[in-house]
Coordinates of C-alpha atoms in Angstrom, one line a residue:
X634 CA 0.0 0.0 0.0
X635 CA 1.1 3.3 -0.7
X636 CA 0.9 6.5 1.0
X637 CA 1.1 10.5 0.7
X638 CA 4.3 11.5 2.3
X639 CA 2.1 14.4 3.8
X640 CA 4.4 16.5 6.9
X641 CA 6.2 13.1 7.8
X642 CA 10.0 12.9 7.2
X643 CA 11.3 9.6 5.9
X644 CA 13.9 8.0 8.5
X645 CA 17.3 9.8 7.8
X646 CA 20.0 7.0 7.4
X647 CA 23.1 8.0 8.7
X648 CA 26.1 8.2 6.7
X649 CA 29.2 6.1 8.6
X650 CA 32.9 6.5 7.2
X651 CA 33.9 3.6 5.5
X652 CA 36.3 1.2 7.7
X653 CA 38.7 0.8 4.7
X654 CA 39.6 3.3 2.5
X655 CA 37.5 3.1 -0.7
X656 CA 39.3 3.1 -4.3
X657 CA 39.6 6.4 -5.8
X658 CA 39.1 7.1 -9.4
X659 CA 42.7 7.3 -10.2
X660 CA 43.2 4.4 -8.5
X661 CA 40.5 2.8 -10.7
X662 CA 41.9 3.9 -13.4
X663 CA 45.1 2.5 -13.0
X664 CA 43.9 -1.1 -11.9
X665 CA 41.8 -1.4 -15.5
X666 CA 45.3 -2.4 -16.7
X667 CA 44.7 -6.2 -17.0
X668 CA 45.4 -8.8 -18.5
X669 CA 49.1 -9.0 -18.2
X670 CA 51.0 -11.0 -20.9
X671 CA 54.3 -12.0 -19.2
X672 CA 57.6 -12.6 -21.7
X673 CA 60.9 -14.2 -20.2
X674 CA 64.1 -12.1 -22.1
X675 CA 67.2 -13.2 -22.0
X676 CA 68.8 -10.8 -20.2
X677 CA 68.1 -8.1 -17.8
X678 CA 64.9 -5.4 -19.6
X679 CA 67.2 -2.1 -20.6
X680 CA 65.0 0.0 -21.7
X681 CA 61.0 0.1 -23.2
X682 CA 59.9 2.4 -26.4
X683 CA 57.1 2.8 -28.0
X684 CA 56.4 3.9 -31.5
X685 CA 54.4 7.7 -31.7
X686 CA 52.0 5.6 -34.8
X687 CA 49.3 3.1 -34.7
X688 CA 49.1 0.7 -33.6
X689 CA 52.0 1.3 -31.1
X690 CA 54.1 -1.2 -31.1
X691 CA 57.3 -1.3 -29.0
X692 CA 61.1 -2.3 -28.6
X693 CA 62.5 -4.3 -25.6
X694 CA 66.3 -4.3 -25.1
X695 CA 67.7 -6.8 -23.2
X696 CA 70.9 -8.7 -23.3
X697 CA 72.0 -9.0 -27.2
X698 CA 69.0 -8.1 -29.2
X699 CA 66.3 -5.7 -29.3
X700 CA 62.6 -7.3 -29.9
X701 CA 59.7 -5.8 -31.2
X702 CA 56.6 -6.5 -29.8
X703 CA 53.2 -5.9 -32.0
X704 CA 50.8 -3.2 -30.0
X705 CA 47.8 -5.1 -31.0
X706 CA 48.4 -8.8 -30.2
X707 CA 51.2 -7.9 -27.5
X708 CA 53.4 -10.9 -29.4
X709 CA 56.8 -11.1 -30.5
X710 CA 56.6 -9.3 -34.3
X711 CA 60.7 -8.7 -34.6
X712 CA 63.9 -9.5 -33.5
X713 CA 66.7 -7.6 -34.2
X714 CA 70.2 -9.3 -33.1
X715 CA 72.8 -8.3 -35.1
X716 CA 74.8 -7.1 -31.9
X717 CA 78.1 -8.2 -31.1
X718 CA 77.8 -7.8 -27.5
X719 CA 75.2 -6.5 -24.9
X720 CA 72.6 -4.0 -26.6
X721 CA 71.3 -0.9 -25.1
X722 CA 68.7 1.8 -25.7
X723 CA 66.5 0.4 -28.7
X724 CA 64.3 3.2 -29.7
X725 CA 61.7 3.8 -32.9
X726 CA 62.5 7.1 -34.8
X727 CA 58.9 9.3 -34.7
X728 CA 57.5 7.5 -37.7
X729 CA 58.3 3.9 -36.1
X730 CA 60.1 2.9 -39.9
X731 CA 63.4 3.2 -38.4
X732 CA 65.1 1.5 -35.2
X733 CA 68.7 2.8 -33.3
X734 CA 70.1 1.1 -30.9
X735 CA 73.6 1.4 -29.2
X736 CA 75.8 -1.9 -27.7
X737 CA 78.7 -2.7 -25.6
X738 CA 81.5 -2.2 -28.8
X739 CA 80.4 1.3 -28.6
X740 CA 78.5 1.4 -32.7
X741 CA 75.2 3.1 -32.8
X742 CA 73.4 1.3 -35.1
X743 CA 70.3 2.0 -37.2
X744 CA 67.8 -0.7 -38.3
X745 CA 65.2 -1.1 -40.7
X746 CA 62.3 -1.6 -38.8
X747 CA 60.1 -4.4 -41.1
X748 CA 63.2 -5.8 -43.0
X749 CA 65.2 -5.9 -40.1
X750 CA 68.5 -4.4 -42.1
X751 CA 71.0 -2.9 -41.0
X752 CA 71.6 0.6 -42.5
X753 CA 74.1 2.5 -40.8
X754 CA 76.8 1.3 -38.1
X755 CA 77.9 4.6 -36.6
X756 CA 81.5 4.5 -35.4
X757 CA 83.0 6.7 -33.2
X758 CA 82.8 6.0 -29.4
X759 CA 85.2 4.1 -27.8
X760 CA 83.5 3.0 -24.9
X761 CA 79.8 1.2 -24.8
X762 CA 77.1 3.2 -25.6
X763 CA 74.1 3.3 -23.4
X764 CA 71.6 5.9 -24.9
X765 CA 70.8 6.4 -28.6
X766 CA 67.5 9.0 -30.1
X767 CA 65.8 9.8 -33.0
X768 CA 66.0 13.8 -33.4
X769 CA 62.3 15.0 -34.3
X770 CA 64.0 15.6 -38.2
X771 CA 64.2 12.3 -38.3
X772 CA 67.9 12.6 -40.0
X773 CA 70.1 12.9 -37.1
X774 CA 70.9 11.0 -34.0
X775 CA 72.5 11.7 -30.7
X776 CA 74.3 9.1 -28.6
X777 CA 76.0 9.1 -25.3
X778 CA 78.6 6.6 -24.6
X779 CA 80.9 5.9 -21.3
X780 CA 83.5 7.8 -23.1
X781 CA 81.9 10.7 -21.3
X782 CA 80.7 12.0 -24.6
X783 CA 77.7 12.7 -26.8
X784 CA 77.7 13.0 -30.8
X785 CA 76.0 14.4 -32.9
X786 CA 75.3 12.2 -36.0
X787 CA 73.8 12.5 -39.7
X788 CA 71.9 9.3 -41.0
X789 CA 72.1 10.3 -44.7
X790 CA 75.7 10.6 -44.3
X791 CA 76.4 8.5 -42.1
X792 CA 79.0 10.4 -40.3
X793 CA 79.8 12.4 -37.1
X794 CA 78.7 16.2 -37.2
X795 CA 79.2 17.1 -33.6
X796 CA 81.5 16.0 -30.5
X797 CA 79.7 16.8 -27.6
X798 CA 81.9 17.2 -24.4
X799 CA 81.3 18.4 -20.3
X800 CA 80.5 15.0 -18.7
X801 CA 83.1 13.8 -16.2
X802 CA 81.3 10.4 -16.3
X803 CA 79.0 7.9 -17.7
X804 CA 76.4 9.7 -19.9
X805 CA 73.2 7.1 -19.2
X806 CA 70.1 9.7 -20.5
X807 CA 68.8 12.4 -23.7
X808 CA 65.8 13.8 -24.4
X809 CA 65.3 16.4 -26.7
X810 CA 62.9 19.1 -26.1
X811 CA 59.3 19.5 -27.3
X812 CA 59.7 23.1 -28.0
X813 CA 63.5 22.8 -29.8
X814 CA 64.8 20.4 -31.9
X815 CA 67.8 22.4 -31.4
X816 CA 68.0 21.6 -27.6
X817 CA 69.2 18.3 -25.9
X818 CA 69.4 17.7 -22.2
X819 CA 71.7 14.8 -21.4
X820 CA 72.6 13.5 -17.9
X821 CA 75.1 11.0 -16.6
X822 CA 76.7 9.2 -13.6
X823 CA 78.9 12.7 -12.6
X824 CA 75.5 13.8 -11.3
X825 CA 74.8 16.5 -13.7
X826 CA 72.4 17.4 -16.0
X827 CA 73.3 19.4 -19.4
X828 CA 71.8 21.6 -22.1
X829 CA 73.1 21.2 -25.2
X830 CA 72.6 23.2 -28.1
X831 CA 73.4 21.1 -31.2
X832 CA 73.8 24.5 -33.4
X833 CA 77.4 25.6 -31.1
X834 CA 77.9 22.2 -30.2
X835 CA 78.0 24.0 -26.6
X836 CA 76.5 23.3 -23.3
X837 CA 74.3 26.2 -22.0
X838 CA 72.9 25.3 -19.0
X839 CA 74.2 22.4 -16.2
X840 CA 72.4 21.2 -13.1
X841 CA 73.7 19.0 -10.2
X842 CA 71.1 16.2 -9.7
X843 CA 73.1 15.2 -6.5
X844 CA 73.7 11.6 -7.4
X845 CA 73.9 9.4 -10.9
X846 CA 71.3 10.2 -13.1
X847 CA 69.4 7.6 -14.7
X848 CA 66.8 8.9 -16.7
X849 CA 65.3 12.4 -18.1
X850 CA 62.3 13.3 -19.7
X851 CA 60.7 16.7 -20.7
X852 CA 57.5 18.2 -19.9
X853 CA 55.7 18.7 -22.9
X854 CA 56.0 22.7 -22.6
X855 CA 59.3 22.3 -22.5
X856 CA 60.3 24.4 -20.0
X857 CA 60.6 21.6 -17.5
X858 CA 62.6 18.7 -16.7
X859 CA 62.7 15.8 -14.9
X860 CA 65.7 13.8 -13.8
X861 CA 65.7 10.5 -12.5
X862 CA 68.7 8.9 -10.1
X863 CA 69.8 8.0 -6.9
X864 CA 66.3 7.4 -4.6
X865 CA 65.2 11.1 -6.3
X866 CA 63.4 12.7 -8.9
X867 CA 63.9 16.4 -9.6
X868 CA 62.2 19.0 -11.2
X869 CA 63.7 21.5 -13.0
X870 CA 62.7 24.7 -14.4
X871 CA 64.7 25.3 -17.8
X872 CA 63.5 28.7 -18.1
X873 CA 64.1 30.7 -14.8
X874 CA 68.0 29.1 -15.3
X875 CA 67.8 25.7 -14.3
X876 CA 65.9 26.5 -10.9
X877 CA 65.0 23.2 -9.2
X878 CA 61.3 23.1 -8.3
X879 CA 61.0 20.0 -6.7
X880 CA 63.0 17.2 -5.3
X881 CA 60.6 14.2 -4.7
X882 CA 61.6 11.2 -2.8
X883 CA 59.4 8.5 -2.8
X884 CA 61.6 5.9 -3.6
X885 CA 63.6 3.3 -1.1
X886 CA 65.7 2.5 -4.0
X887 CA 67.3 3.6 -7.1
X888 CA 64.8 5.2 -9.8
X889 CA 65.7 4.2 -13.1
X890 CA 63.5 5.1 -15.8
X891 CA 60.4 7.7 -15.9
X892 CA 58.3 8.7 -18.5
X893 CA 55.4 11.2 -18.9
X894 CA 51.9 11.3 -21.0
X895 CA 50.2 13.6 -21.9
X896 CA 46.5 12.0 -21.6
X897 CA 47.1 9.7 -18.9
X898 CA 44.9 9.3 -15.9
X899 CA 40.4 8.7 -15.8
X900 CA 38.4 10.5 -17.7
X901 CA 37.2 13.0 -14.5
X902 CA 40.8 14.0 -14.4
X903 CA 42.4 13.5 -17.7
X904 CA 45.5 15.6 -17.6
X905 CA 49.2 14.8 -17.7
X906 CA 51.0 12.4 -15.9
X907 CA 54.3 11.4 -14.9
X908 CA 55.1 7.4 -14.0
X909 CA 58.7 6.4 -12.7
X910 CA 60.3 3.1 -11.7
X911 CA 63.0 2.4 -9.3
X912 CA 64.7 -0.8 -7.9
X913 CA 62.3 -1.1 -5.1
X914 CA 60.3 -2.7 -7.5
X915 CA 57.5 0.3 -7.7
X916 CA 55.8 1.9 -10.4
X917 CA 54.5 5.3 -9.2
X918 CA 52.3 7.8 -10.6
X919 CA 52.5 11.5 -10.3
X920 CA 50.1 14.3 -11.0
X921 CA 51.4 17.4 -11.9
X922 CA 50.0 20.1 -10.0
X923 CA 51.6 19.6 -6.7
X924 CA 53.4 16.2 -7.7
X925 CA 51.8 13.9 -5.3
X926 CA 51.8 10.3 -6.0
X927 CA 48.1 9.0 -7.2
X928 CA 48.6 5.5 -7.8
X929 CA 52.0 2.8 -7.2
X930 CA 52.0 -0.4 -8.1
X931 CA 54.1 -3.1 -7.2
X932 CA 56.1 -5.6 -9.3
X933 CA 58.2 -8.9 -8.0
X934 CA 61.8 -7.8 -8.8
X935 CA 63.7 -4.2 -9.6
X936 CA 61.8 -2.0 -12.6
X937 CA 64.4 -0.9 -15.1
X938 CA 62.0 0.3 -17.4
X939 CA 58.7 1.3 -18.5
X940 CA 56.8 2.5 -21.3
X941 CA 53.3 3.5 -22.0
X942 CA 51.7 3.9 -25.6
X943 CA 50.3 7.1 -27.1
X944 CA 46.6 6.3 -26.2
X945 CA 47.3 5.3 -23.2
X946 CA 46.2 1.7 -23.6
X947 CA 49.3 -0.6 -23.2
X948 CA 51.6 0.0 -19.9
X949 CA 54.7 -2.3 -20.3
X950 CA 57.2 -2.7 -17.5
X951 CA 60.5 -4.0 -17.9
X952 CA 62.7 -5.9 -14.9
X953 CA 66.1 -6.8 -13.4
X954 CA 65.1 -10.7 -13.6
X955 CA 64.4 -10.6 -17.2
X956 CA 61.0 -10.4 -16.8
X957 CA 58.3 -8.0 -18.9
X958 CA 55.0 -7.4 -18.2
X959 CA 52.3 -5.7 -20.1
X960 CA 49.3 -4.6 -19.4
X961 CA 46.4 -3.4 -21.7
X962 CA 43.4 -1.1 -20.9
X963 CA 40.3 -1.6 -21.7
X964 CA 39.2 2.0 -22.6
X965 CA 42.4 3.5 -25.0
X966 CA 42.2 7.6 -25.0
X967 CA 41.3 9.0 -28.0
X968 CA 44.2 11.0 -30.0
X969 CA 45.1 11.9 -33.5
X970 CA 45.9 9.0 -35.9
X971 CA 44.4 6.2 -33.1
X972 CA 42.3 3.6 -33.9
X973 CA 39.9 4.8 -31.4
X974 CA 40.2 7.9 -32.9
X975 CA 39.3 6.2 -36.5
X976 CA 36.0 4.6 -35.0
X977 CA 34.7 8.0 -33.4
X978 CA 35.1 9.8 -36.9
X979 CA 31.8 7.9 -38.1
X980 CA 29.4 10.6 -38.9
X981 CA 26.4 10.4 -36.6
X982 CA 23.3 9.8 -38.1
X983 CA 21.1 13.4 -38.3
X984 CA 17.7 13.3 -36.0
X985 CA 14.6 14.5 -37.4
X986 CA 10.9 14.1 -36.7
X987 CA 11.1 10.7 -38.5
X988 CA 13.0 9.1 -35.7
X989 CA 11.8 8.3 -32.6
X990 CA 15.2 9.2 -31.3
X991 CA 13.9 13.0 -31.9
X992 CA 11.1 13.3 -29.2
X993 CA 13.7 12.0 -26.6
X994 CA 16.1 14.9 -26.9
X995 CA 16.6 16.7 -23.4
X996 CA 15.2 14.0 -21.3
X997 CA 18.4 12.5 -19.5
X998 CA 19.9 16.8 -19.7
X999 CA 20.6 17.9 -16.1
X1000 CA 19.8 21.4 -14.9
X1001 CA 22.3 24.1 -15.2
X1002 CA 23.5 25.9 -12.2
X1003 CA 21.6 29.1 -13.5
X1004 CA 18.2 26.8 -13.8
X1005 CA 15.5 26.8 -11.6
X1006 CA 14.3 23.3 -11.1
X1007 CA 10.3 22.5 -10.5
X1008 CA 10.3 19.8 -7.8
X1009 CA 7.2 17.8 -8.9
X1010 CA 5.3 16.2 -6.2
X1011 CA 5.8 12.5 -6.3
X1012 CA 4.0 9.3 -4.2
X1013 CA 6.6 8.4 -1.9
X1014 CA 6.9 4.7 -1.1
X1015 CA 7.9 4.3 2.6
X1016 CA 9.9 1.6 3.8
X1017 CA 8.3 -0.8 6.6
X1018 CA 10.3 0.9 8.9
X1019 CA 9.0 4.4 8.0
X1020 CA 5.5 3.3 7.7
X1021 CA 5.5 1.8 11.7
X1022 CA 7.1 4.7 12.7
X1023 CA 4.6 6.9 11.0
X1024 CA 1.6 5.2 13.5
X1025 CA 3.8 5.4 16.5
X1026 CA 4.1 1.3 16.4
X1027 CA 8.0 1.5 17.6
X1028 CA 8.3 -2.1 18.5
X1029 CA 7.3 -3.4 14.6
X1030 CA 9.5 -0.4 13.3
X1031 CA 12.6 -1.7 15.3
X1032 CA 11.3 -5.1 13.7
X1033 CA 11.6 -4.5 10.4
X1034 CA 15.0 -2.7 10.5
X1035 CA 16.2 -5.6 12.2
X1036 CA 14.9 -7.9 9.3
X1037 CA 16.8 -5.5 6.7
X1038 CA 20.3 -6.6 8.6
X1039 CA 21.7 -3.2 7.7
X1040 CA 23.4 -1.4 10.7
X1041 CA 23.4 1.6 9.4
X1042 CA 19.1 1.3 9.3
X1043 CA 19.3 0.0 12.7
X1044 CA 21.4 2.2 14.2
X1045 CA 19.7 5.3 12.7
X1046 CA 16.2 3.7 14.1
X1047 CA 17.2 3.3 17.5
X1048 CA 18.6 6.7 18.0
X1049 CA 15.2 7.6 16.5
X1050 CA 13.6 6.0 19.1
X1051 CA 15.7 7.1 21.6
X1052 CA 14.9 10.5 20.6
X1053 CA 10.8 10.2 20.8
X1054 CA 11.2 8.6 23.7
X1055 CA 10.2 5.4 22.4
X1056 CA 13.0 3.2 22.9
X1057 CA 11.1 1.6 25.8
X1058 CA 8.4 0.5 24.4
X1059 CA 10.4 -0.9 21.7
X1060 CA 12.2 -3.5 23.5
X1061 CA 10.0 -3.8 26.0
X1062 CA 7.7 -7.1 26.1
X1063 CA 9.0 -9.4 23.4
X1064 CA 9.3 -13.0 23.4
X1065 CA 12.1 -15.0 22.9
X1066 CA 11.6 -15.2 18.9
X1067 CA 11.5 -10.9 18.8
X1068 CA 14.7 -11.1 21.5
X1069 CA 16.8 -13.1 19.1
X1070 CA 17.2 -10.9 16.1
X1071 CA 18.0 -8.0 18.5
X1072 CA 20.5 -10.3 20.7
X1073 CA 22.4 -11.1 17.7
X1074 CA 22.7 -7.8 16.0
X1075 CA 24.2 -6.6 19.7
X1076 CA 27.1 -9.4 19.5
X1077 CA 27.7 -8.5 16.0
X1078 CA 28.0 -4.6 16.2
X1079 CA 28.7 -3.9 19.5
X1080 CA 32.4 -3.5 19.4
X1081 CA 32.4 -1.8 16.1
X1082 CA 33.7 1.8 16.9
X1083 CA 31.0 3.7 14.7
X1084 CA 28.0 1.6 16.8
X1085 CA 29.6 1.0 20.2
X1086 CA 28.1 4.3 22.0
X1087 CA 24.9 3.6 21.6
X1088 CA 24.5 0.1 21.6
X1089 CA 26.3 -0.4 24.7
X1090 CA 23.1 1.6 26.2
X1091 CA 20.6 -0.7 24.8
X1092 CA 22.4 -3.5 25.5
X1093 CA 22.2 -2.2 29.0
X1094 CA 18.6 -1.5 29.1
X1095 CA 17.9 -4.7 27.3
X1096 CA 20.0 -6.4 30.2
X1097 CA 17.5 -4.7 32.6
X1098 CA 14.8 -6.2 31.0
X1099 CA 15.3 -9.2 30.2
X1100 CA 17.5 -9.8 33.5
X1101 CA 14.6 -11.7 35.5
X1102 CA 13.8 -14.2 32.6
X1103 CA 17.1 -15.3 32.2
X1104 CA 17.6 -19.3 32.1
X1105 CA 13.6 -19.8 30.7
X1106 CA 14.9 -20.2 27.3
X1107 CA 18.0 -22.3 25.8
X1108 CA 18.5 -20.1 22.8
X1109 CA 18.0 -16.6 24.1
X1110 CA 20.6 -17.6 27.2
X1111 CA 23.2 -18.9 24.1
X1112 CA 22.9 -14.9 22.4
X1113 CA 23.7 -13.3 25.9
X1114 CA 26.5 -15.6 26.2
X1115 CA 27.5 -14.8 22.5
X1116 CA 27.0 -11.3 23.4
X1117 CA 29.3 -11.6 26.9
X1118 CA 31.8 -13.6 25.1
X1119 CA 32.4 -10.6 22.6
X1120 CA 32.3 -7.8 24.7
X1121 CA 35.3 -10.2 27.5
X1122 CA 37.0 -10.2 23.9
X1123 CA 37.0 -6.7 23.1
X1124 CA 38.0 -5.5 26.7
X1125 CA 40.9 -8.1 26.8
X1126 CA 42.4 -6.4 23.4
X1127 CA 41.5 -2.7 24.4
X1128 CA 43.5 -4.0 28.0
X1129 CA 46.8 -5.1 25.6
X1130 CA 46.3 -2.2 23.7
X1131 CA 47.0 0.0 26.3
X1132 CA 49.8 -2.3 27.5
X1133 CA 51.7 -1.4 24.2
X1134 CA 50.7 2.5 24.6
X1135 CA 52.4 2.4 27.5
X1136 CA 55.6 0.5 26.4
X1137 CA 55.8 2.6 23.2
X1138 CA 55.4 5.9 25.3
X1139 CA 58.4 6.1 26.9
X1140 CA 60.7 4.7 23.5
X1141 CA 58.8 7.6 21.7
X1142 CA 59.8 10.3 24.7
X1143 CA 63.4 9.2 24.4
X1144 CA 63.2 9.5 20.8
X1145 CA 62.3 12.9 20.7
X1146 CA 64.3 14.3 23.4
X1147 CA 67.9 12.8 21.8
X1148 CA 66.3 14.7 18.6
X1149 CA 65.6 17.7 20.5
X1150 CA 69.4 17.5 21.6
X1151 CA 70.7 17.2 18.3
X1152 CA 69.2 20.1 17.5

């Protein structure tokens, strides 16, 4: 039966916090990466690139070869092995047609990428060379070697153009930035980070990272950089003189790679992001407001790279044991020249008045904030509860919250109660089937922090009740013992509780006063 909701107020259920901490949307986000395919490599994961073009494929170097993986199937579609010794660095030029990679006898070579052919062997290092790119012209390459060097190198040619010297160590990282094909940031193992202008050949800008840098990457203005070594990343602003911004630790271990996307992240908060892997085995993600971690995940040996495709659909993590993972999302972001791109340039189909479609328009729109909204009066259907309470019968209202089993109903009832001065009543007079229910919600909830307050006082007055009928029925003398047996448990942990309070209070005490004296 249904009735007018008239002056009554439906029962207000109150809202408790949540005893775990619910997922967050990022978090969400992240997790959608299933399905990992798992490859064994031969050697120890190097590095991890993917190609800018559809459908994304991308180049693991490990021990002697570099392997191409197909975006789409996530299986083996090349394998290029034409090294001598250890390769290093294998990364797609822009259009993915071409492949460099450097190796332990210190030539930068460059592959075809579908015939697998080798085109140029770049000589000029002496010592192996660990990082090899693409410059956006797509004609020249730089590499850094541990000969404490970079060069500058011409494809077409196949010669050297440019010595590049100022390292003391290892060079390990480039990037070129967004904004300059003219401009190269390298950084190696003497802790330094350097701007290169490949014009001069001259370095015009050097930052001390404070320990053996790793990795770099820009931010796609530009006018940032991020550096990756020792258990920190840094943030550095190009443009006010290589001012650091930020110097994140989050890391136990050595961060070795980090990358950045542009679209990464759900839909609610699309907007760049910043993922770096260290030794510790984690995979973090950064936002880049205030650079506070969002999401970390956690693989079973050292991360020693990582990549994610354009789209941000395939997340592929490279690791110390030889092991790669990749992961694939089920909802790829849409950018240009992606196949999910392709799919959403289908024209839609033009409503008129001779589709039904046309008289629908505007039903699912939701106000605007400048709107003002006609609240149409509506039958409201009551729930049991809310319909006992409505003719003031409090003992079937606290009957049929108990038959919903939600505490929060319950809970919100009996302070109802409580507050008409009903609660009597309520509990009052039952028999040992109405007791039950009641008896057993009690040893369930009482020791749960968010319902412990009040149900110890109608545990109390139930007690007071009940107290002279005690022993006249087998089961309702079972719940009271349920019900002692719970509460003897919960005093005996609050009692060693407060045991280890009192141990830990004098250690912390100490702790801060040798601090203080530091000082």
């Amino acid at each position: 039966m249904e009735y007018e909701a008239g002056d009554y107020r439906k029962l207000a259920v109150k809202q408790f916090p949540a005893r775990s901490i619910r997922e967050t949307a990022e978090g969400k986000y992240w997790k959608q990466f299933k399905a990992p395919v798992f490859a064994k490599q031969f050697g120890p994961v190097t590095n991890v690139d993917f190609c800018q073009e559809y459908p994304y494929n991308f180049a693991v170097t490990a021990s002697t070869r570099v392997i191409v993986y197909d975006g789409l199937t996530r299986q083996v579609r090349r394998t290029f092995s034409r090294f001598k010794d250890v390769a290093y660095s294998g990364c797609f030029r822009q259009d993915g047609k071409l492949l460099v990679a450097g190796g332990q006898n210190g030539i930068v070579q460059v592959f075809d990428a579908n015939s697998r052919s080798v085109l140029r062997q770049l000589k000029g290092h002496q010592r192996p060379v660990h990082v090899a790119r693409f410059a956006p012209d797509k004609t020249h390459v730089l590499s850094g070697s541990d000969d404490v060097t970079l060069r500058w190198w011409d494809i077409s040619a196949g010669k050297q153009l440019l010595r590049l010297t100022g390292h003391e160590d290892y060079v390990r990282a480039a990037a070129v930035s967004p904004s300059s094909s003219d401009t190269w940031a390298s950084g190696g193992y003497d802790h330094t980070v350097k701007l290169w202008d490949v014009r001069s050949g001259k370095a015009s800008m050097s930052c001390d990272h404070g320990a053996p840098v790793e990795d770099l990457a820009f931010f796609a203005s530009g006018g940032l950089l991020v550096t990756a070594g020792g258990t920190n990343l840094c943030i550095w602003d190009l443009l006010s003189g290589g001012k650091l911004l930020r110097r994140l630790s989050n890391f136990q271990k050595t961060v070795t790679c980090v990358k950045l996307s542009p679209y990464a992240g759900p839909d609610s908060a699309a907007a760049p992001r910043m993922l770096a892997g260290s030794l510790d085995g984690h995979v973090k993600i950064f936002e880049l407001d205030d650079f506070k971690v969002t999401h970390a995940s956690k693989y079973p040996a050292p991360v020693t790279g990582l990549g994610l495709s354009a789209d941000c659909s395939l997340l592929a993590v490279g690791m110390a044991d030889g092991m790669l993972s990749v992961r694939k999302h089920a909802k790829p972001k849409v950018v240009q020249g992606g196949a999910a791109a392709a799919q959403r340039r289908r024209r839609a189909p033009r409503l008129t008045a001779a589709n039904f479609r046309f008289f629908l328009r505007g039903r699912n729109a939701k106000a605007g904030s400048g709107d003002v909204v006609v609240a149409a009066r509506r039958r409201v259907h009551l729930a049991p509860y809310d319909r006992a309470l409505r003719a003031f019968r409090y003992r079937d209202a606290l009957d049929s919250a108990l038959s919903t089993q939600r505490a929060d109903v319950i809970h919100s009832l009996l302070d109802e109660l409580a507050a008409r001065g009903g609660l009597h009543s309520a509990l009052a007079g039952r028999d040992a089937a109405s007791l039950l229910p009641l008896l057993r919600h009690l040893s369930k909830h009482i020791t749960d922090p968010r319902h412990s307050a009040s149900l110890a006082g109608v545990a109390a007055r139930v007690l007071d009740l009940y107290a002279p009928v005690v022993h006249t029925d087998e089961r309702v003398d079972a719940a009271l013992a349920q019900l002692r047996d719970a509460l003897r448990q919960e005093v005996a942990l609050q009692e060693s509780l407060l045991r280890l309070a009192g141990c830990l209070e004098p250690l912390l005490a100490a702790a801060l006063l040798s601090g203080a004296s530091v000082a």
